[in-house]
Amino acid sequence: MKNIKLNPALFNTDGKLKSEVKDKVTAIVNEFLKDFIDVEVELTVQDIILTGSNASYNYTKDSDLDIHIIADISNIEDTLNLHKVIYNAYKSAFNRKFEIELNEVPVELYVETQDTPLVSNGIYSVMKDEWVKEPTKEDIPEVDQEAIDKAFKPWEKR
């Protein structure tokens, strides 16, 4: 589905993230980070990024808001990459523990390192309050839902 404007529950008409949404995203991330302080695991936040369909024009009523905490690992000595395993475990536990919604939009939290490429039509930096990659409607393909439903039908009962 291609919308003519960004999700009005999250973005102003000028394409900027609503200030109350920015504040809530920051509060969610701060709540997540409390666990790391308690167990003395280092997680230095380089940025907080919004991606996915709710950072673009192809959101639906069922779309979630993807919040990516970008962790700066440049000062961590970890040849086994255990920090990524720890980050992922805490992220999974947090998402299971809390069913967070922001203006009736479900939230999904991720932790990525600064070397992980983010691929999305729209990428919004919450900390800088600006688009890293501004979404365009032209980059969203038209979807033939009827053709998808028809192709799925034989597989539905399997």
mmCIF file of C-alpha atoms in Angstrom:
data_model
loop_
_atom_site.group_PDB
_atom_site.id
_atom_site.type_symbol
_atom_site.label_atom_id
_atom_site.label_comp_id
_atom_site.label_asym_id
_atom_site.label_seq_id
_atom_site.Cartn_x
_atom_site.Cartn_y
_atom_site.Cartn_z
ATOM 1 C CA MET A 1 0.000 0.000 0.000
ATOM 2 C CA LYS A 2 1.317 3.412 -0.952
ATOM 3 C CA ASN A 3 0.119 6.406 1.080
ATOM 4 C CA ILE A 4 0.192 10.016 -0.067
ATOM 5 C CA LYS A 5 1.650 11.249 3.245
ATOM 6 C CA LEU A 6 3.765 9.934 6.081
ATOM 7 C CA ASN A 7 1.932 8.388 9.021
ATOM 8 C CA PRO A 8 0.197 11.357 10.724
ATOM 9 C CA ALA A 9 0.333 9.521 14.057
ATOM 10 C CA LEU A 10 4.120 9.916 13.950
ATOM 11 C CA PHE A 11 5.073 12.734 11.575
ATOM 12 C CA ASN A 12 4.038 16.355 11.114
ATOM 13 C CA THR A 13 2.867 17.518 7.686
ATOM 14 C CA ASP A 14 6.363 18.954 7.056
ATOM 15 C CA GLY A 15 7.894 15.459 7.363
ATOM 16 C CA LYS A 16 9.490 16.045 10.772
ATOM 17 C CA LEU A 17 8.930 13.590 13.602
ATOM 18 C CA LYS A 18 6.359 14.874 16.083
ATOM 19 C CA SER A 19 8.063 16.160 19.230
ATOM 20 C CA GLU A 20 5.946 13.987 21.518
ATOM 21 C CA VAL A 21 6.859 10.926 19.431
ATOM 22 C CA LYS A 22 10.552 11.832 19.669
ATOM 23 C CA ASP A 23 10.200 12.168 23.456
ATOM 24 C CA LYS A 24 8.417 8.801 23.734
ATOM 25 C CA VAL A 25 10.974 7.024 21.528
ATOM 26 C CA THR A 26 13.753 8.450 23.695
ATOM 27 C CA ALA A 27 11.935 7.314 26.857
ATOM 28 C CA ILE A 28 11.529 3.780 25.425
ATOM 29 C CA VAL A 29 15.242 3.597 24.615
ATOM 30 C CA ASN A 30 16.188 4.937 28.066
ATOM 31 C CA GLU A 31 14.002 2.283 29.699
ATOM 32 C CA PHE A 32 15.725 -0.380 27.594
ATOM 33 C CA LEU A 33 19.177 0.927 28.551
ATOM 34 C CA LYS A 34 18.442 0.619 32.296
ATOM 35 C CA ASP A 35 19.030 -3.144 32.100
ATOM 36 C CA PHE A 36 22.497 -2.592 30.659
ATOM 37 C CA ILE A 37 23.453 -0.267 33.495
ATOM 38 C CA ASP A 38 22.214 -2.795 36.074
ATOM 39 C CA VAL A 39 24.344 -5.629 34.653
ATOM 40 C CA GLU A 40 27.309 -3.402 33.732
ATOM 41 C CA VAL A 41 27.233 -4.222 30.014
ATOM 42 C CA GLU A 42 28.509 -1.405 27.837
ATOM 43 C CA LEU A 43 26.144 0.028 25.268
ATOM 44 C CA THR A 44 27.066 3.472 23.994
ATOM 45 C CA VAL A 45 24.265 4.888 21.867
ATOM 46 C CA GLN A 46 25.525 6.517 18.693
ATOM 47 C CA ASP A 47 22.048 7.193 17.328
ATOM 48 C CA ILE A 48 18.412 6.140 17.465
ATOM 49 C CA ILE A 49 17.009 5.408 14.018
ATOM 50 C CA LEU A 50 13.467 4.844 12.762
ATOM 51 C CA THR A 51 13.120 2.631 9.684
ATOM 52 C CA GLY A 52 10.607 0.472 7.907
ATOM 53 C CA SER A 53 7.194 1.200 6.520
ATOM 54 C CA ASN A 54 6.316 3.716 9.239
ATOM 55 C CA ALA A 55 9.349 5.764 8.216
ATOM 56 C CA SER A 56 8.049 5.744 4.668
ATOM 57 C CA TYR A 57 4.842 5.887 2.666
ATOM 58 C CA ASN A 58 3.985 2.180 2.667
ATOM 59 C CA TYR A 59 2.676 1.797 6.241
ATOM 60 C CA THR A 60 -0.615 0.042 6.954
ATOM 61 C CA LYS A 61 -2.808 -0.143 10.045
ATOM 62 C CA ASP A 62 -0.820 -3.263 11.035
ATOM 63 C CA SER A 63 2.666 -1.773 10.533
ATOM 64 C CA ASP A 64 4.946 -1.452 13.517
ATOM 65 C CA LEU A 65 7.513 1.246 14.190
ATOM 66 C CA ASP A 66 11.054 -0.096 13.924
ATOM 67 C CA ILE A 67 13.332 1.635 16.432
ATOM 68 C CA HIS A 68 17.001 0.824 15.913
ATOM 69 C CA ILE A 69 19.447 1.696 18.666
ATOM 70 C CA ILE A 70 22.786 2.172 16.936
ATOM 71 C CA ALA A 71 25.525 1.050 19.329
ATOM 72 C CA ASP A 72 29.045 2.426 19.056
ATOM 73 C CA ILE A 73 31.335 -0.556 19.593
ATOM 74 C CA SER A 74 34.558 1.107 18.456
ATOM 75 C CA ASN A 75 35.991 1.087 22.009
ATOM 76 C CA ILE A 76 34.935 -2.463 22.903
ATOM 77 C CA GLU A 77 37.488 -5.262 22.721
ATOM 78 C CA ASP A 78 35.406 -8.272 21.749
ATOM 79 C CA THR A 79 36.988 -10.607 19.225
ATOM 80 C CA LEU A 80 34.116 -13.091 19.584
ATOM 81 C CA ASN A 81 31.410 -10.473 18.887
ATOM 82 C CA LEU A 82 29.630 -11.444 22.095
ATOM 83 C CA HIS A 83 28.292 -7.916 22.498
ATOM 84 C CA LYS A 84 26.036 -8.508 19.494
ATOM 85 C CA VAL A 85 24.689 -11.704 21.093
ATOM 86 C CA ILE A 86 24.084 -9.882 24.383
ATOM 87 C CA TYR A 87 22.407 -6.928 22.663
ATOM 88 C CA ASN A 88 20.147 -9.283 20.710
ATOM 89 C CA ALA A 89 19.198 -11.276 23.817
ATOM 90 C CA TYR A 90 18.264 -8.138 25.746
ATOM 91 C CA LYS A 91 16.356 -6.769 22.757
ATOM 92 C CA SER A 92 14.330 -9.983 22.455
ATOM 93 C CA ALA A 93 13.582 -10.073 26.182
ATOM 94 C CA PHE A 94 12.540 -6.405 26.179
ATOM 95 C CA ASN A 95 10.218 -6.830 23.180
ATOM 96 C CA ARG A 96 8.620 -9.897 24.824
ATOM 97 C CA LYS A 97 8.271 -8.188 28.202
ATOM 98 C CA PHE A 98 6.715 -4.971 26.957
ATOM 99 C CA GLU A 99 4.032 -4.572 24.317
ATOM 100 C CA ILE A 100 4.711 -0.953 23.526
ATOM 101 C CA GLU A 101 2.534 1.220 21.345
ATOM 102 C CA LEU A 102 3.190 4.773 20.338
ATOM 103 C CA ASN A 103 0.050 6.642 19.242
ATOM 104 C CA GLU A 104 -1.536 3.231 18.595
ATOM 105 C CA VAL A 105 1.440 2.100 16.494
ATOM 106 C CA PRO A 106 3.159 -1.043 17.854
ATOM 107 C CA VAL A 107 6.880 -0.638 18.536
ATOM 108 C CA GLU A 108 9.647 -3.126 17.744
ATOM 109 C CA LEU A 109 13.071 -2.394 19.219
ATOM 110 C CA TYR A 110 16.387 -3.442 17.643
ATOM 111 C CA VAL A 111 20.037 -2.980 18.557
ATOM 112 C CA GLU A 112 22.499 -2.627 15.686
ATOM 113 C CA THR A 113 26.161 -1.731 15.649
ATOM 114 C CA GLN A 114 27.429 1.267 13.736
ATOM 115 C CA ASP A 115 28.894 -1.055 11.091
ATOM 116 C CA THR A 116 25.526 -2.658 10.257
ATOM 117 C CA PRO A 117 24.042 -1.193 7.086
ATOM 118 C CA LEU A 118 20.416 -0.133 7.353
ATOM 119 C CA VAL A 119 18.375 -0.661 4.210
ATOM 120 C CA SER A 120 15.046 1.109 4.093
ATOM 121 C CA ASN A 121 13.187 3.559 1.899
ATOM 122 C CA GLY A 122 13.205 5.975 4.839
ATOM 123 C CA ILE A 123 15.728 6.328 7.671
ATOM 124 C CA TYR A 124 15.082 8.948 10.363
ATOM 125 C CA SER A 125 17.589 9.932 13.068
ATOM 126 C CA VAL A 126 15.754 10.633 16.317
ATOM 127 C CA MET A 127 18.858 12.083 17.984
ATOM 128 C CA LYS A 128 19.585 14.486 15.110
ATOM 129 C CA ASP A 129 15.867 14.975 14.415
ATOM 130 C CA GLU A 130 16.373 14.707 10.669
ATOM 131 C CA TRP A 131 16.182 12.303 7.777
ATOM 132 C CA VAL A 132 19.310 10.268 7.080
ATOM 133 C CA LYS A 133 17.507 9.027 3.989
ATOM 134 C CA GLU A 134 14.271 10.796 3.162
ATOM 135 C CA PRO A 135 11.662 8.401 1.773
ATOM 136 C CA THR A 136 10.208 8.797 -1.679
ATOM 137 C CA LYS A 137 6.900 7.464 -2.921
ATOM 138 C CA GLU A 138 8.481 6.578 -6.249
ATOM 139 C CA ASP A 139 10.700 3.923 -4.626
ATOM 140 C CA ILE A 140 7.667 1.986 -3.395
ATOM 141 C CA PRO A 141 6.457 -0.566 -5.944
ATOM 142 C CA GLU A 142 2.765 -0.953 -6.638
ATOM 143 C CA VAL A 143 1.473 -4.171 -5.101
ATOM 144 C CA ASP A 144 -1.197 -6.254 -6.783
ATOM 145 C CA GLN A 145 -2.878 -7.659 -3.659
ATOM 146 C CA GLU A 146 -5.300 -9.736 -5.724
ATOM 147 C CA ALA A 147 -2.411 -11.491 -7.491
ATOM 148 C CA ILE A 148 -0.670 -12.126 -4.169
ATOM 149 C CA ASP A 149 -3.844 -13.575 -2.646
ATOM 150 C CA LYS A 150 -4.344 -15.792 -5.698
ATOM 151 C CA ALA A 151 -0.757 -17.063 -5.571
ATOM 152 C CA PHE A 152 -1.039 -17.707 -1.826
ATOM 153 C CA LYS A 153 -4.346 -19.627 -2.022
ATOM 154 C CA PRO A 154 -2.839 -23.065 -2.881
ATOM 155 C CA TRP A 155 -0.387 -22.744 0.036
ATOM 156 C CA GLU A 156 -2.877 -21.491 2.609
ATOM 157 C CA LYS A 157 -3.793 -24.896 4.099
ATOM 158 C CA ARG A 158 -0.247 -26.250 3.974
#
